[in-house]
Short mmCIF file of C-alpha atoms in Angstrom, two decimals:
data_model
loop_
_atom_site.label_atom_id
_atom_site.label_comp_id
_atom_site.label_asym_id
_atom_site.label_seq_id
_atom_site.Cartn_x
_atom_site.Cartn_y
_atom_site.Cartn_z
CA MET N 13 -108.59 -49.06 24.23
CA LEU N 14 -108.04 -45.51 25.42
CA VAL N 15 -106.27 -45.96 28.75
CA THR N 16 -103.45 -48.19 27.47
CA ASP N 17 -100.36 -45.99 27.07
CA ALA N 18 -102.40 -42.96 28.18
CA ALA N 19 -99.89 -41.63 30.70
CA LYS N 20 -96.88 -42.56 28.57
CA PHE N 21 -98.01 -40.56 25.55
CA GLY N 22 -99.84 -37.69 27.24
CA PHE N 23 -103.42 -38.66 26.44
CA SER N 24 -106.08 -37.26 28.76
CA PHE N 25 -109.87 -37.51 28.84
CA ASP N 26 -110.14 -33.80 29.59
CA ASP N 27 -108.28 -33.02 26.38
CA LEU N 28 -110.37 -35.58 24.49
CA ASP N 29 -113.58 -33.89 25.70
CA ARG N 30 -112.21 -30.50 24.64
CA ARG N 31 -111.32 -31.79 21.18
CA MET N 32 -114.66 -33.52 20.64
CA ALA N 33 -116.47 -30.31 21.64
CA ASN N 34 -114.47 -28.34 19.06
CA ALA N 35 -114.61 -30.53 15.98
CA PRO N 36 -113.69 -28.72 12.73
CA ASP N 37 -116.33 -27.77 10.18
CA SER N 38 -114.32 -29.49 7.43
CA LEU N 39 -112.38 -32.74 7.53
CA ASP N 40 -109.67 -31.68 5.10
CA GLY N 41 -106.14 -32.81 5.86
CA GLU N 42 -104.98 -29.66 7.64
CA SER N 43 -108.11 -29.36 9.80
CA LEU N 44 -108.16 -33.07 10.59
CA TRP N 45 -104.55 -33.08 11.74
CA ALA N 46 -104.97 -29.90 13.79
CA TRP N 47 -107.91 -31.58 15.53
CA LEU N 48 -106.35 -35.01 16.07
CA ASP N 49 -102.61 -34.38 16.40
CA GLY N 50 -100.93 -36.12 19.33
CA PRO N 51 -101.43 -39.64 20.78
CA ASP N 52 -103.20 -42.12 18.51
CA GLN N 53 -105.96 -42.49 21.12
CA TYR N 54 -107.41 -39.19 19.86
CA ARG N 55 -107.65 -40.47 16.31
CA TRP N 56 -109.12 -43.81 17.40
CA ALA N 57 -111.71 -42.03 19.56
CA ALA N 58 -112.64 -39.60 16.79
CA LEU N 59 -112.98 -42.47 14.33
CA SER N 60 -115.31 -44.24 16.77
CA VAL N 61 -117.44 -41.12 17.24
CA LEU N 62 -117.65 -40.36 13.51
CA ALA N 63 -118.44 -43.98 12.60
CA GLU N 64 -121.27 -43.98 15.13
CA ALA N 65 -122.53 -40.57 14.01
CA TYR N 66 -122.80 -41.73 10.40
CA GLN N 67 -124.81 -44.87 11.21
CA PRO N 68 -126.52 -46.33 9.38
CA VAL N 69 -123.96 -46.10 6.60
CA PRO N 70 -125.19 -45.48 3.05
CA THR N 71 -126.50 -48.65 1.41
CA GLU N 72 -124.34 -48.22 -1.69
CA THR N 73 -120.69 -49.31 -1.38
CA LEU N 74 -117.97 -47.29 -3.08
CA ARG N 75 -116.33 -49.85 -5.38
CA LEU N 76 -112.91 -49.25 -6.89
CA ALA N 77 -110.80 -51.53 -9.07
CA GLY N 78 -107.06 -51.79 -9.63
CA ARG N 79 -104.34 -50.09 -7.66
CA VAL N 80 -105.74 -47.16 -5.66
CA VAL N 81 -103.13 -44.59 -4.64
CA VAL N 82 -103.79 -41.95 -2.00
CA PRO N 83 -101.36 -39.13 -2.88
CA ALA N 84 -99.03 -37.47 -0.40
CA SER N 85 -100.97 -35.45 2.17
CA GLY N 86 -104.29 -36.64 0.70
CA THR N 87 -107.11 -37.07 3.22
CA PRO N 88 -110.18 -38.77 1.76
CA VAL N 89 -113.09 -39.24 4.18
CA ILE N 90 -115.79 -41.68 3.03
CA ALA N 91 -119.02 -41.96 4.99
CA GLY N 92 -119.96 -45.48 3.85
CA ASP N 93 -118.28 -48.75 2.94
CA VAL N 94 -115.39 -49.03 0.50
CA HIS N 95 -114.46 -52.13 -1.51
CA ILE N 96 -111.18 -52.03 -3.44
CA ASP N 97 -110.63 -54.89 -5.86
CA GLY N 98 -106.86 -54.46 -5.86
CA ASP N 99 -104.25 -52.72 -3.72
CA LEU N 100 -104.44 -49.62 -1.54
CA ILE N 101 -101.23 -47.56 -1.61
CA LEU N 102 -100.58 -44.64 0.74
CA GLU N 103 -97.94 -42.04 0.02
CA ASP N 104 -96.27 -39.98 2.77
CA GLN N 105 -98.62 -38.07 5.07
CA ALA N 106 -101.70 -39.68 3.48
CA MET N 107 -104.67 -40.30 5.78
CA VAL N 108 -107.82 -42.28 4.94
CA PHE N 109 -110.99 -42.24 7.08
CA VAL N 110 -113.65 -44.78 6.10
CA LEU N 111 -116.66 -44.54 8.40
CA GLY N 112 -117.97 -47.93 7.29
CA ARG N 113 -116.05 -51.05 6.34
CA LEU N 114 -112.89 -51.00 4.22
CA ILE N 115 -112.22 -54.15 2.19
CA VAL N 116 -109.01 -54.39 0.14
CA THR N 117 -108.72 -57.64 -1.81
CA GLY N 118 -105.01 -57.02 -2.39
CA ALA N 119 -102.35 -55.40 -0.23
CA LEU N 120 -102.40 -52.33 1.97
CA VAL N 121 -99.02 -50.66 1.48
CA ALA N 122 -97.47 -47.47 2.82
CA GLU N 123 -94.16 -47.26 0.98
CA GLY N 124 -92.44 -44.31 2.64
CA ALA N 125 -90.98 -43.93 6.10
CA ASP N 126 -93.13 -40.90 6.89
CA TYR N 127 -96.46 -40.86 8.70
CA SER N 128 -99.61 -42.35 7.17
CA MET N 129 -102.91 -43.50 8.61
CA VAL N 130 -105.81 -45.75 7.63
CA GLY N 131 -108.88 -45.71 9.84
CA ALA N 132 -112.20 -47.52 9.40
CA ARG N 133 -114.96 -49.20 11.36
CA ASP N 134 -113.58 -52.53 10.12
CA ILE N 135 -110.53 -53.18 7.90
CA THR N 136 -109.84 -56.22 5.72
CA CYS N 137 -106.83 -56.70 3.47
CA ARG N 138 -104.95 -59.68 2.02
CA ASP N 139 -101.49 -58.54 3.21
CA GLY N 140 -100.04 -55.29 4.48
CA VAL N 141 -96.99 -53.25 5.40
CA THR N 142 -96.84 -49.78 6.93
CA PRO N 143 -94.80 -47.66 9.33
CA GLY N 144 -97.94 -45.63 10.06
CA GLU N 145 -101.17 -46.18 11.93
CA VAL N 146 -103.92 -48.67 11.16
CA LEU N 147 -106.97 -47.88 13.32
CA ALA N 148 -110.20 -49.89 13.39
CA VAL N 149 -113.19 -49.38 15.66
CA GLU N 150 -113.95 -53.10 15.44
CA ALA N 151 -111.44 -55.40 13.74
CA ILE N 152 -108.42 -55.59 11.46
CA ARG N 153 -108.55 -58.76 9.37
CA CYS N 154 -105.52 -59.88 7.34
CA PRO N 155 -105.35 -63.56 6.36
CA GLY N 156 -101.85 -63.11 4.93
CA ALA N 157 -98.92 -61.35 6.60
CA PHE N 158 -98.95 -57.81 7.96
CA LEU N 159 -95.70 -56.00 8.83
CA LEU N 160 -96.30 -53.06 11.17
CA TRP N 161 -92.83 -51.57 11.42
CA GLY N 162 -91.20 -48.60 13.10
CA ASN N 163 -91.73 -47.49 16.68
CA ASN N 164 -93.12 -43.96 16.27
CA TYR N 165 -96.77 -44.89 15.78
CA SER N 166 -99.20 -47.50 17.06
CA SER N 167 -102.24 -49.26 15.65
CA ARG N 168 -105.45 -49.93 17.58
CA ALA N 169 -108.42 -52.22 17.12
CA GLN N 170 -110.78 -54.19 19.31
CA THR N 171 -109.67 -57.34 17.47
CA TYR N 172 -106.86 -58.36 15.15
CA VAL N 173 -107.49 -61.56 13.18
CA GLY N 174 -105.18 -63.04 10.58
CA GLY N 175 -102.25 -65.13 9.50
CA VAL N 176 -98.84 -63.65 10.34
CA LEU N 177 -98.53 -60.45 12.41
CA VAL N 178 -95.05 -58.90 12.66
CA ASP N 179 -95.04 -55.94 15.05
CA PHE N 180 -92.04 -56.26 17.34
CA GLU N 181 -90.78 -52.76 16.50
CA ARG N 182 -93.75 -50.98 18.03
CA HIS N 183 -96.41 -51.21 20.70
CA ASN N 184 -99.79 -51.78 19.10
CA VAL N 185 -102.97 -52.03 21.15
CA PHE N 186 -105.40 -54.81 20.26
CA GLY N 187 -108.13 -55.99 22.59
CA ARG N 188 -107.85 -59.53 21.21
CA VAL N 189 -105.35 -61.12 18.83
CA ASP N 190 -106.26 -64.29 16.93
CA VAL N 191 -103.45 -65.16 14.49
CA GLN N 192 -101.50 -68.17 13.29
CA MET N 193 -98.20 -66.50 14.19
CA ARG N 194 -97.25 -63.25 15.92
CA LEU N 195 -93.62 -62.13 16.10
CA THR N 196 -93.01 -59.92 19.12
CA ASP N 197 -89.31 -60.68 19.69
CA TRP N 198 -86.71 -58.53 17.95
CA ASP N 199 -85.71 -61.07 15.32
CA PHE N 200 -85.45 -59.72 11.78
CA ALA N 201 -84.31 -63.06 10.36
CA ALA N 202 -87.40 -64.81 11.74
CA ALA N 203 -89.61 -62.02 10.41
CA ALA N 204 -88.04 -62.34 6.96
CA ARG N 205 -88.68 -66.09 6.91
CA ALA N 206 -92.29 -65.60 8.03
CA MET N 207 -92.91 -63.20 5.15
CA GLY N 208 -91.10 -65.29 2.55
CA LEU N 209 -88.05 -63.04 2.26
CA ALA N 210 -84.32 -63.69 2.35
CA GLU N 211 -82.92 -63.40 5.88
CA ASP N 212 -80.47 -60.66 4.84
CA ASP N 213 -83.20 -58.47 3.28
CA ASP N 214 -84.20 -55.07 4.56
CA ILE N 215 -87.62 -56.47 5.42
CA THR N 216 -89.48 -53.15 5.28
CA THR N 217 -88.58 -52.24 1.70
CA ALA N 218 -88.34 -55.85 0.49
CA TYR N 219 -91.81 -56.78 1.73
CA ALA N 220 -93.40 -53.65 0.25
CA ALA N 221 -91.72 -54.41 -3.08
CA LYS N 222 -92.92 -58.02 -2.92
CA LEU N 223 -96.53 -57.00 -2.28
CA LEU N 224 -96.50 -54.39 -5.03
CA GLN N 225 -95.02 -56.87 -7.51
CA THR N 226 -97.61 -59.46 -6.53
CA GLY N 227 -100.34 -56.89 -7.16
CA GLU N 228 -98.99 -56.09 -10.63
CA GLN N 229 -98.91 -59.76 -11.53
CA GLY N 230 -102.46 -60.17 -10.25
CA ASP N 231 -103.67 -57.17 -12.27
CA ALA N 232 -102.12 -58.63 -15.39
#
């Protein structure tokens, strides 16, 4: 999980050791980014270390209902499990670290084209769309359709399990992929059909809008 793309993106184990030996005292957004800026391997490794350090996770799960929005540049870090009965929305530059399991019964949506990141020991959501990173120590589970678009960032997990995975615009790193359909060829029309959109749609904005509208109808 760490050596894939290592040379291409400038990741090194010497630098990883240096970073891990100089972890910040506070995991606020500015400190977290200063610590983990660079290739996504650093963030995946830090997530793995933190998740292990906080074991066993607290027995009480943080339960939230409705549409949960992480504001721009927000960086919540939760030591235990999180269960959201609704959608999880990330604004630009938002980062979420869950050191236990993250369960989202609705959609995981990053609306903007800027960076965002969701990291957890294990991530479950109904559907998803993001141009940012989705990092899981263990597995990403999405029984619906997940659109991972844009080629600036990657997502990493030991396992990806789900329905439709559309990720032809980027190079994600999954140890094992178990899905009904994965689109890796550059074919926007096929991706639109797989996600139930019109073939002439801008799939990134149209799919986000579809998931958000579905969430509103479900909340009603």
